mmCIF file with all atom_site columns, C-alpha atoms in Angstrom:
data_model
loop_
_atom_site.group_PDB
_atom_site.id
_atom_site.type_symbol
_atom_site.label_atom_id
_atom_site.label_alt_id
_atom_site.label_comp_id
_atom_site.label_asym_id
_atom_site.label_entity_id
_atom_site.label_seq_id
_atom_site.pdbx_PDB_ins_code
_atom_site.Cartn_x
_atom_site.Cartn_y
_atom_site.Cartn_z
_atom_site.occupancy
_atom_site.B_iso_or_equiv
_atom_site.pdbx_formal_charge
_atom_site.auth_seq_id
_atom_site.auth_comp_id
_atom_site.auth_asym_id
_atom_site.auth_atom_id
_atom_site.pdbx_PDB_model_num
ATOM 1   C CA . MET A 1 1   ? 97.203  87.555  -18.327 1.00 50.00 ? 1   MET A CA 1
ATOM 2   C CA . LYS A 1 2   ? 100.381 89.104  -17.382 1.00 51.00 ? 2   LYS A CA 1
ATOM 3   C CA . TYR A 1 3   ? 98.561  91.207  -14.697 1.00 52.00 ? 3   TYR A CA 1
ATOM 4   C CA . VAL A 1 4   ? 96.866  88.123  -13.132 1.00 50.00 ? 4   VAL A CA 1
ATOM 5   C CA . VAL A 1 5   ? 100.096 86.270  -12.752 1.00 50.00 ? 5   VAL A CA 1
ATOM 6   C CA . THR A 1 6   ? 101.711 89.294  -11.202 1.00 53.00 ? 6   THR A CA 1
ATOM 7   C CA . GLY A 1 7   ? 98.797  89.824  -8.840  1.00 52.00 ? 7   GLY A CA 1
ATOM 8   C CA . LEU A 1 8   ? 98.951  86.096  -7.755  1.00 51.00 ? 8   LEU A CA 1
ATOM 9   C CA . LEU A 1 9   ? 102.624 86.408  -7.295  1.00 51.00 ? 9   LEU A CA 1
ATOM 10  C CA . ALA A 1 10  ? 102.135 89.517  -5.140  1.00 53.00 ? 10  ALA A CA 1
ATOM 11  C CA . LEU A 1 11  ? 99.486  87.829  -3.007  1.00 52.00 ? 11  LEU A CA 1
ATOM 12  C CA . SER A 1 12  ? 101.651 84.880  -2.482  1.00 55.00 ? 12  SER A CA 1
ATOM 13  C CA . LEU A 1 13  ? 104.614 87.061  -1.475  1.00 52.00 ? 13  LEU A CA 1
ATOM 14  C CA . PHE A 1 14  ? 102.651 89.457  0.653   1.00 54.00 ? 14  PHE A CA 1
ATOM 15  C CA . GLY A 1 15  ? 99.843  87.204  1.544   1.00 53.00 ? 15  GLY A CA 1
ATOM 16  C CA . CYS A 1 16  ? 97.449  87.991  4.294   1.00 56.00 ? 16  CYS A CA 1
ATOM 17  C CA . SER A 1 17  ? 97.061  85.594  7.165   1.00 58.00 ? 17  SER A CA 1
ATOM 18  C CA . LEU A 1 18  ? 93.899  85.380  9.085   1.00 67.00 ? 18  LEU A CA 1
ATOM 19  C CA . SER A 1 19  ? 95.631  83.983  12.252  1.00 72.00 ? 19  SER A CA 1
ATOM 20  C CA . VAL A 1 20  ? 98.082  85.702  14.568  1.00 75.00 ? 20  VAL A CA 1
ATOM 21  C CA . PRO A 1 21  ? 100.802 83.622  16.184  1.00 79.00 ? 21  PRO A CA 1
ATOM 22  C CA . GLN A 1 22  ? 100.754 83.446  20.019  1.00 81.00 ? 22  GLN A CA 1
ATOM 23  C CA . PRO A 1 23  ? 103.483 85.419  21.754  1.00 81.00 ? 23  PRO A CA 1
ATOM 24  C CA . PRO A 1 24  ? 106.087 83.190  23.537  1.00 79.00 ? 24  PRO A CA 1
ATOM 25  C CA . VAL A 1 25  ? 105.371 82.357  27.145  1.00 77.00 ? 25  VAL A CA 1
ATOM 26  C CA . ALA A 1 26  ? 108.231 83.352  29.428  1.00 72.00 ? 26  ALA A CA 1
ATOM 27  C CA . LYS A 1 27  ? 109.183 80.520  31.719  1.00 72.00 ? 27  LYS A CA 1
ATOM 28  C CA . GLN A 1 28  ? 110.181 81.907  35.125  1.00 66.00 ? 28  GLN A CA 1
ATOM 29  C CA . THR A 1 29  ? 113.287 80.092  36.391  1.00 67.00 ? 29  THR A CA 1
ATOM 30  C CA . LYS A 1 30  ? 114.257 82.530  39.133  1.00 70.00 ? 30  LYS A CA 1
ATOM 31  C CA . ASN A 1 31  ? 112.444 83.454  42.318  1.00 70.00 ? 31  ASN A CA 1
ATOM 32  C CA . LEU A 1 32  ? 111.472 87.099  41.648  1.00 74.00 ? 32  LEU A CA 1
ATOM 33  C CA . PHE A 1 33  ? 109.377 87.571  44.820  1.00 77.00 ? 33  PHE A CA 1
ATOM 34  C CA . ASP A 1 34  ? 110.610 89.679  47.733  1.00 75.00 ? 34  ASP A CA 1
ATOM 35  C CA . ASN A 1 35  ? 109.206 87.869  50.815  1.00 75.00 ? 35  ASN A CA 1
ATOM 36  C CA . ASP A 1 36  ? 110.862 90.120  53.399  1.00 74.00 ? 36  ASP A CA 1
ATOM 37  C CA . SER A 1 37  ? 110.007 93.360  51.494  1.00 74.00 ? 37  SER A CA 1
ATOM 38  C CA . ASP A 1 38  ? 113.511 94.749  51.582  1.00 72.00 ? 38  ASP A CA 1
ATOM 39  C CA . GLY A 1 39  ? 113.647 95.579  47.900  1.00 73.00 ? 39  GLY A CA 1
ATOM 40  C CA . VAL A 1 40  ? 115.943 92.639  46.984  1.00 75.00 ? 40  VAL A CA 1
ATOM 41  C CA . ILE A 1 41  ? 114.355 89.610  45.138  1.00 76.00 ? 41  ILE A CA 1
ATOM 42  C CA . ASN A 1 42  ? 114.536 86.252  46.851  1.00 75.00 ? 42  ASN A CA 1
ATOM 43  C CA . GLN A 1 43  ? 116.920 84.844  44.207  1.00 77.00 ? 43  GLN A CA 1
ATOM 44  C CA . ARG A 1 44  ? 119.698 87.437  45.236  1.00 75.00 ? 44  ARG A CA 1
ATOM 45  C CA . ASP A 1 45  ? 118.682 87.894  48.913  1.00 75.00 ? 45  ASP A CA 1
ATOM 46  C CA . HIS A 1 46  ? 121.448 86.481  51.164  1.00 74.00 ? 46  HIS A CA 1
ATOM 47  C CA . CYS A 1 47  ? 119.581 87.595  54.315  1.00 78.00 ? 47  CYS A CA 1
ATOM 48  C CA . PRO A 1 48  ? 115.976 86.443  53.868  1.00 76.00 ? 48  PRO A CA 1
ATOM 49  C CA . LYS A 1 49  ? 114.635 87.627  57.214  1.00 74.00 ? 49  LYS A CA 1
ATOM 50  C CA . THR A 1 50  ? 115.628 91.268  57.197  1.00 72.00 ? 50  THR A CA 1
ATOM 51  C CA . PRO A 1 51  ? 113.746 93.561  59.619  1.00 72.00 ? 51  PRO A CA 1
ATOM 52  C CA . ILE A 1 52  ? 111.202 95.691  57.792  1.00 70.00 ? 52  ILE A CA 1
ATOM 53  C CA . ASP A 1 53  ? 112.805 99.056  58.417  1.00 69.00 ? 53  ASP A CA 1
ATOM 54  C CA . ALA A 1 54  ? 116.492 98.063  58.034  1.00 71.00 ? 54  ALA A CA 1
ATOM 55  C CA . VAL A 1 55  ? 118.848 99.664  55.591  1.00 73.00 ? 55  VAL A CA 1
ATOM 56  C CA . VAL A 1 56  ? 120.086 96.893  53.331  1.00 71.00 ? 56  VAL A CA 1
ATOM 57  C CA . ASP A 1 57  ? 122.993 96.339  50.858  1.00 76.00 ? 57  ASP A CA 1
ATOM 58  C CA . ASN A 1 58  ? 122.690 94.822  47.319  1.00 73.00 ? 58  ASN A CA 1
ATOM 59  C CA . ASN A 1 59  ? 122.532 91.359  48.760  1.00 76.00 ? 59  ASN A CA 1
ATOM 60  C CA . GLY A 1 60  ? 119.595 92.221  51.028  1.00 75.00 ? 60  GLY A CA 1
ATOM 61  C CA . CYS A 1 61  ? 121.643 92.166  54.224  1.00 77.00 ? 61  CYS A CA 1
ATOM 62  C CA . PRO A 1 62  ? 121.033 94.796  56.887  1.00 71.00 ? 62  PRO A CA 1
ATOM 63  C CA . THR A 1 63  ? 123.766 97.138  58.035  1.00 67.00 ? 63  THR A CA 1
ATOM 64  C CA . TYR A 1 64  ? 124.788 96.750  61.640  1.00 60.00 ? 64  TYR A CA 1
ATOM 65  C CA . VAL A 1 65  ? 126.377 99.210  64.012  1.00 59.00 ? 65  VAL A CA 1
ATOM 66  C CA . ASP A 1 66  ? 128.206 97.989  67.102  1.00 58.00 ? 66  ASP A CA 1
ATOM 67  C CA . SER A 1 67  ? 127.314 99.563  70.318  1.00 59.00 ? 67  SER A CA 1
ATOM 68  C CA . SER A 1 68  ? 128.668 98.976  73.731  1.00 67.00 ? 68  SER A CA 1
ATOM 69  C CA . GLU A 1 69  ? 128.289 100.254 77.270  1.00 77.00 ? 69  GLU A CA 1
ATOM 70  C CA . GLU A 1 70  ? 129.945 99.636  80.611  1.00 83.00 ? 70  GLU A CA 1
ATOM 71  C CA . ASN A 1 71  ? 128.689 98.936  84.135  1.00 88.00 ? 71  ASN A CA 1
ATOM 72  C CA . LYS A 1 72  ? 130.506 98.533  87.350  1.00 92.00 ? 72  LYS A CA 1
ATOM 73  C CA . ILE A 1 73  ? 130.078 97.171  90.836  1.00 93.00 ? 73  ILE A CA 1
ATOM 74  C CA . HIS A 1 74  ? 131.924 98.764  93.714  1.00 95.00 ? 74  HIS A CA 1
ATOM 75  C CA . VAL A 1 75  ? 130.774 97.657  97.139  1.00 96.00 ? 75  VAL A CA 1
ATOM 76  C CA . LEU A 1 76  ? 132.577 98.640  100.404 1.00 96.00 ? 76  LEU A CA 1
ATOM 77  C CA . PHE A 1 77  ? 132.300 96.365  103.502 1.00 96.00 ? 77  PHE A CA 1
ATOM 78  C CA . ALA A 1 78  ? 132.657 96.910  107.235 1.00 96.00 ? 78  ALA A CA 1
ATOM 79  C CA . ASN A 1 79  ? 135.765 95.608  108.981 1.00 95.00 ? 79  ASN A CA 1
ATOM 80  C CA . ASP A 1 80  ? 135.925 91.791  109.195 1.00 95.00 ? 80  ASP A CA 1
ATOM 81  C CA . SER A 1 81  ? 132.462 91.511  107.509 1.00 95.00 ? 81  SER A CA 1
ATOM 82  C CA . SER A 1 82  ? 130.995 90.047  104.317 1.00 96.00 ? 82  SER A CA 1
ATOM 83  C CA . VAL A 1 83  ? 127.500 91.403  104.889 1.00 97.00 ? 83  VAL A CA 1
ATOM 84  C CA . ILE A 1 84  ? 126.517 93.667  102.001 1.00 97.00 ? 84  ILE A CA 1
ATOM 85  C CA . PRO A 1 85  ? 125.403 97.144  103.238 1.00 97.00 ? 85  PRO A CA 1
ATOM 86  C CA . GLU A 1 86  ? 121.936 97.995  102.253 1.00 96.00 ? 86  GLU A CA 1
ATOM 87  C CA . SER A 1 87  ? 123.057 101.194 100.487 1.00 96.00 ? 87  SER A CA 1
ATOM 88  C CA . TYR A 1 88  ? 124.777 99.029  97.833  1.00 96.00 ? 88  TYR A CA 1
ATOM 89  C CA . MET A 1 89  ? 121.797 96.859  96.889  1.00 96.00 ? 89  MET A CA 1
ATOM 90  C CA . GLN A 1 90  ? 120.749 99.289  94.124  1.00 96.00 ? 90  GLN A CA 1
ATOM 91  C CA . ASN A 1 91  ? 124.236 98.914  92.521  1.00 95.00 ? 91  ASN A CA 1
ATOM 92  C CA . ILE A 1 92  ? 123.682 95.202  92.468  1.00 95.00 ? 92  ILE A CA 1
ATOM 93  C CA . SER A 1 93  ? 120.206 95.552  90.975  1.00 95.00 ? 93  SER A CA 1
ATOM 94  C CA . ASP A 1 94  ? 121.587 97.807  88.253  1.00 94.00 ? 94  ASP A CA 1
ATOM 95  C CA . MET A 1 95  ? 124.266 95.219  87.433  1.00 93.00 ? 95  MET A CA 1
ATOM 96  C CA . SER A 1 96  ? 121.645 92.498  87.245  1.00 94.00 ? 96  SER A CA 1
ATOM 97  C CA . ALA A 1 97  ? 119.581 94.567  84.762  1.00 93.00 ? 97  ALA A CA 1
ATOM 98  C CA . PHE A 1 98  ? 122.692 95.217  82.754  1.00 89.00 ? 98  PHE A CA 1
ATOM 99  C CA . LEU A 1 99  ? 123.541 91.478  82.571  1.00 90.00 ? 99  LEU A CA 1
ATOM 100 C CA . SER A 1 100 ? 119.946 90.796  81.533  1.00 90.00 ? 100 SER A CA 1
ATOM 101 C CA . LYS A 1 101 ? 120.308 93.268  78.701  1.00 87.00 ? 101 LYS A CA 1
ATOM 102 C CA . TYR A 1 102 ? 123.538 91.672  77.519  1.00 84.00 ? 102 TYR A CA 1
ATOM 103 C CA . PRO A 1 103 ? 122.920 87.903  77.970  1.00 86.00 ? 103 PRO A CA 1
ATOM 104 C CA . LYS A 1 104 ? 126.313 86.839  76.450  1.00 85.00 ? 104 LYS A CA 1
ATOM 105 C CA . THR A 1 105 ? 128.353 88.765  79.004  1.00 86.00 ? 105 THR A CA 1
ATOM 106 C CA . HIS A 1 106 ? 129.982 87.340  82.066  1.00 89.00 ? 106 HIS A CA 1
ATOM 107 C CA . ILE A 1 107 ? 131.181 89.049  85.247  1.00 91.00 ? 107 ILE A CA 1
ATOM 108 C CA . GLU A 1 108 ? 134.237 88.427  87.440  1.00 92.00 ? 108 GLU A CA 1
ATOM 109 C CA . LEU A 1 109 ? 133.777 89.705  91.043  1.00 94.00 ? 109 LEU A CA 1
ATOM 110 C CA . LYS A 1 110 ? 137.039 90.663  92.671  1.00 95.00 ? 110 LYS A CA 1
ATOM 111 C CA . GLY A 1 111 ? 137.108 90.614  96.402  1.00 95.00 ? 111 GLY A CA 1
ATOM 112 C CA . TYR A 1 112 ? 139.611 92.413  98.628  1.00 96.00 ? 112 TYR A CA 1
ATOM 113 C CA . ALA A 1 113 ? 140.423 92.992  102.308 1.00 96.00 ? 113 ALA A CA 1
ATOM 114 C CA . SER A 1 114 ? 142.388 95.551  104.260 1.00 95.00 ? 114 SER A CA 1
ATOM 115 C CA . PRO A 1 115 ? 145.870 94.659  105.348 1.00 92.00 ? 115 PRO A CA 1
ATOM 116 C CA . VAL A 1 116 ? 144.823 94.204  108.931 1.00 90.00 ? 116 VAL A CA 1
ATOM 117 C CA . GLY A 1 117 ? 145.369 90.733  110.613 1.00 87.00 ? 117 GLY A CA 1
ATOM 118 C CA . ASN A 1 118 ? 146.424 87.452  109.042 1.00 93.00 ? 118 ASN A CA 1
ATOM 119 C CA . ALA A 1 119 ? 146.969 87.347  105.264 1.00 93.00 ? 119 ALA A CA 1
ATOM 120 C CA . ALA A 1 120 ? 145.451 83.847  104.857 1.00 94.00 ? 120 ALA A CA 1
ATOM 121 C CA . TYR A 1 121 ? 142.322 84.963  106.802 1.00 96.00 ? 121 TYR A CA 1
ATOM 122 C CA . ASN A 1 122 ? 142.077 88.038  104.583 1.00 95.00 ? 122 ASN A CA 1
ATOM 123 C CA . VAL A 1 123 ? 142.123 85.908  101.486 1.00 95.00 ? 123 VAL A CA 1
ATOM 124 C CA . ALA A 1 124 ? 139.151 83.804  102.778 1.00 96.00 ? 124 ALA A CA 1
ATOM 125 C CA . LEU A 1 125 ? 137.354 87.039  103.895 1.00 96.00 ? 125 LEU A CA 1
ATOM 126 C CA . SER A 1 126 ? 137.796 88.542  100.405 1.00 96.00 ? 126 SER A CA 1
ATOM 127 C CA . GLU A 1 127 ? 136.378 85.353  98.854  1.00 97.00 ? 127 GLU A CA 1
ATOM 128 C CA . ARG A 1 128 ? 133.336 85.483  101.213 1.00 97.00 ? 128 ARG A CA 1
ATOM 129 C CA . ARG A 1 129 ? 132.776 89.121  100.152 1.00 97.00 ? 129 ARG A CA 1
ATOM 130 C CA . ALA A 1 130 ? 132.867 88.223  96.508  1.00 96.00 ? 130 ALA A CA 1
ATOM 131 C CA . SER A 1 131 ? 130.556 85.202  97.111  1.00 97.00 ? 131 SER A CA 1
ATOM 132 C CA . ALA A 1 132 ? 128.071 87.440  98.933  1.00 97.00 ? 132 ALA A CA 1
ATOM 133 C CA . ILE A 1 133 ? 127.835 89.720  95.854  1.00 96.00 ? 133 ILE A CA 1
ATOM 134 C CA . ARG A 1 134 ? 127.626 86.668  93.646  1.00 96.00 ? 134 ARG A CA 1
ATOM 135 C CA . GLN A 1 135 ? 124.629 85.328  95.713  1.00 97.00 ? 135 GLN A CA 1
ATOM 136 C CA . ALA A 1 136 ? 122.914 88.707  95.574  1.00 97.00 ? 136 ALA A CA 1
ATOM 137 C CA . LEU A 1 137 ? 123.146 88.736  91.810  1.00 96.00 ? 137 LEU A CA 1
ATOM 138 C CA . ILE A 1 138 ? 121.811 85.184  91.591  1.00 96.00 ? 138 ILE A CA 1
ATOM 139 C CA . ASN A 1 139 ? 118.897 86.335  93.807  1.00 97.00 ? 139 ASN A CA 1
ATOM 140 C CA . GLU A 1 140 ? 118.293 89.151  91.276  1.00 95.00 ? 140 GLU A CA 1
ATOM 141 C CA . GLY A 1 141 ? 118.023 86.484  88.475  1.00 94.00 ? 141 GLY A CA 1
ATOM 142 C CA . VAL A 1 142 ? 121.557 86.217  87.019  1.00 94.00 ? 142 VAL A CA 1
ATOM 143 C CA . THR A 1 143 ? 122.517 82.750  85.918  1.00 94.00 ? 143 THR A CA 1
ATOM 144 C CA . PRO A 1 144 ? 125.200 81.404  88.287  1.00 95.00 ? 144 PRO A CA 1
ATOM 145 C CA . SER A 1 145 ? 127.422 80.162  85.448  1.00 94.00 ? 145 SER A CA 1
ATOM 146 C CA . ARG A 1 146 ? 127.903 83.715  84.246  1.00 92.00 ? 146 ARG A CA 1
ATOM 147 C CA . ILE A 1 147 ? 129.489 84.860  87.581  1.00 93.00 ? 147 ILE A CA 1
ATOM 148 C CA . LYS A 1 148 ? 133.084 84.109  88.625  1.00 93.00 ? 148 LYS A CA 1
ATOM 149 C CA . THR A 1 149 ? 134.567 85.143  91.957  1.00 94.00 ? 149 THR A CA 1
ATOM 150 C CA . VAL A 1 150 ? 138.162 85.735  92.932  1.00 94.00 ? 150 VAL A CA 1
ATOM 151 C CA . GLY A 1 151 ? 139.565 86.627  96.369  1.00 94.00 ? 151 GLY A CA 1
ATOM 152 C CA . PHE A 1 152 ? 142.710 88.705  96.389  1.00 94.00 ? 152 PHE A CA 1
ATOM 153 C CA . GLY A 1 153 ? 142.982 89.212  100.175 1.00 94.00 ? 153 GLY A CA 1
ATOM 154 C CA . ASP A 1 154 ? 145.021 92.234  101.252 1.00 94.00 ? 154 ASP A CA 1
ATOM 155 C CA . THR A 1 155 ? 147.377 92.194  98.272  1.00 92.00 ? 155 THR A CA 1
ATOM 156 C CA . ASP A 1 156 ? 146.153 95.442  96.659  1.00 93.00 ? 156 ASP A CA 1
ATOM 157 C CA . PRO A 1 157 ? 145.297 98.045  99.248  1.00 93.00 ? 157 PRO A CA 1
ATOM 158 C CA . VAL A 1 158 ? 143.834 101.373 98.087  1.00 93.00 ? 158 VAL A CA 1
ATOM 159 C CA . LYS A 1 159 ? 146.203 104.272 98.462  1.00 93.00 ? 159 LYS A CA 1
ATOM 160 C CA . ALA A 1 160 ? 144.768 107.073 100.603 1.00 91.00 ? 160 ALA A CA 1
ATOM 161 C CA . LEU A 1 161 ? 145.832 110.043 102.763 1.00 92.00 ? 161 LEU A CA 1
ATOM 162 C CA . ASP A 1 162 ? 145.976 107.930 105.944 1.00 93.00 ? 162 ASP A CA 1
ATOM 163 C CA . VAL A 1 163 ? 145.955 104.241 107.027 1.00 92.00 ? 163 VAL A CA 1
ATOM 164 C CA . GLU A 1 164 ? 142.373 104.366 108.360 1.00 94.00 ? 164 GLU A CA 1
ATOM 165 C CA . GLU A 1 165 ? 140.974 105.621 105.010 1.00 94.00 ? 165 GLU A CA 1
ATOM 166 C CA . SER A 1 166 ? 143.143 103.138 103.109 1.00 93.00 ? 166 SER A CA 1
ATOM 167 C CA . ASN A 1 167 ? 141.723 100.282 105.152 1.00 93.00 ? 167 ASN A CA 1
ATOM 168 C CA . THR A 1 168 ? 138.156 101.487 104.724 1.00 93.00 ? 168 THR A CA 1
ATOM 169 C CA . LEU A 1 169 ? 138.506 101.706 100.927 1.00 95.00 ? 169 LEU A CA 1
ATOM 170 C CA . SER A 1 170 ? 140.387 98.417  100.671 1.00 94.00 ? 170 SER A CA 1
ATOM 171 C CA . ARG A 1 171 ? 137.480 96.304  102.055 1.00 95.00 ? 171 ARG A CA 1
ATOM 172 C CA . ARG A 1 172 ? 135.719 96.016  98.698  1.00 96.00 ? 172 ARG A CA 1
ATOM 173 C CA . VAL A 1 173 ? 134.346 94.014  95.827  1.00 95.00 ? 173 VAL A CA 1
ATOM 174 C CA . VAL A 1 174 ? 134.647 95.411  92.423  1.00 94.00 ? 174 VAL A CA 1
ATOM 175 C CA . ALA A 1 175 ? 133.731 94.308  88.883  1.00 92.00 ? 175 ALA A CA 1
ATOM 176 C CA . GLN A 1 176 ? 133.657 96.021  85.506  1.00 87.00 ? 176 GLN A CA 1
ATOM 177 C CA . VAL A 1 177 ? 131.563 94.608  82.633  1.00 86.00 ? 177 VAL A CA 1
ATOM 178 C CA . ILE A 1 178 ? 131.332 95.780  79.066  1.00 78.00 ? 178 ILE A CA 1
ATOM 179 C CA . GLY A 1 179 ? 128.269 94.658  77.082  1.00 71.00 ? 179 GLY A CA 1
ATOM 180 C CA . SER A 1 180 ? 128.091 95.082  73.340  1.00 63.00 ? 180 SER A CA 1
ATOM 181 C CA . GLN A 1 181 ? 125.623 94.189  70.604  1.00 61.00 ? 181 GLN A CA 1
ATOM 182 C CA . GLY A 1 182 ? 125.025 94.903  66.967  1.00 54.00 ? 182 GLY A CA 1
ATOM 183 C CA . ASN A 1 183 ? 122.066 97.180  66.126  1.00 53.00 ? 183 ASN A CA 1
ATOM 184 C CA . VAL A 1 184 ? 120.446 97.270  62.710  1.00 53.00 ? 184 VAL A CA 1
ATOM 185 C CA . VAL A 1 185 ? 120.653 100.729 61.020  1.00 53.00 ? 185 VAL A CA 1
ATOM 186 C CA . LYS A 1 186 ? 117.105 101.697 60.341  1.00 57.00 ? 186 LYS A CA 1
ATOM 187 C CA . GLU A 1 187 ? 116.047 103.723 57.234  1.00 59.00 ? 187 GLU A CA 1
ATOM 188 C CA . TRP A 1 188 ? 114.136 106.966 57.619  1.00 53.00 ? 188 TRP A CA 1
ATOM 189 C CA . THR A 1 189 ? 110.589 107.127 56.397  1.00 47.00 ? 189 THR A CA 1
ATOM 190 C CA . VAL A 1 190 ? 107.897 109.691 56.604  1.00 45.00 ? 190 VAL A CA 1
ATOM 191 C CA . TYR A 1 191 ? 106.512 107.657 59.498  1.00 44.00 ? 191 TYR A CA 1
ATOM 192 C CA . THR A 1 192 ? 109.714 107.853 61.517  1.00 47.00 ? 192 THR A CA 1
ATOM 193 C CA . VAL A 1 193 ? 109.253 109.749 64.833  1.00 47.00 ? 193 VAL A CA 1
ATOM 194 C CA . ARG A 1 194 ? 112.167 111.723 66.047  1.00 45.00 ? 194 ARG A CA 1
ATOM 195 C CA . GLU A 1 195 ? 113.081 111.005 69.671  1.00 48.00 ? 195 GLU A CA 1
ATOM 196 C CA . ASN A 1 196 ? 113.683 113.987 71.918  1.00 42.00 ? 196 ASN A CA 1
#
């Protein structure tokens, strides 16, 4: 009898169950997807539209490198003229392409005249020269609101070896524009092609 009680006690203490409890179901409360495939889950991604090949930080934001370049206009005019010589039209086309590449940049065209004749007339002439370049840029597709013109007249003659050369170089319109933009640093992959 003693053995039967002990056996029942053992069975009750170490009893067998014929059913196995279901494991707990994890409830997902965070967005663990990575919609932009940058390796950072949506829950932590501060920059959800990262370009596919960009190098990203722990917050999923791409690394940017600033790059800038410069372009210039330098057009010389004949005496008492605001007609743009044909040889400078390529310079104007290049500036138009540059301004198209950097749409947030603006340009200030500075017109000058040689110190020959009346100073007031030379101011008006330098303004007409700057306006001629402005119109040429507009004809090339540059938005008018991005172009400012200033006429300085004969106040800043170019220094040269003689008066004739100084006068020739002083009849000008000049402008200098710096365009900059941030470029995403791209990661290297086995599919990256090295440019020569």
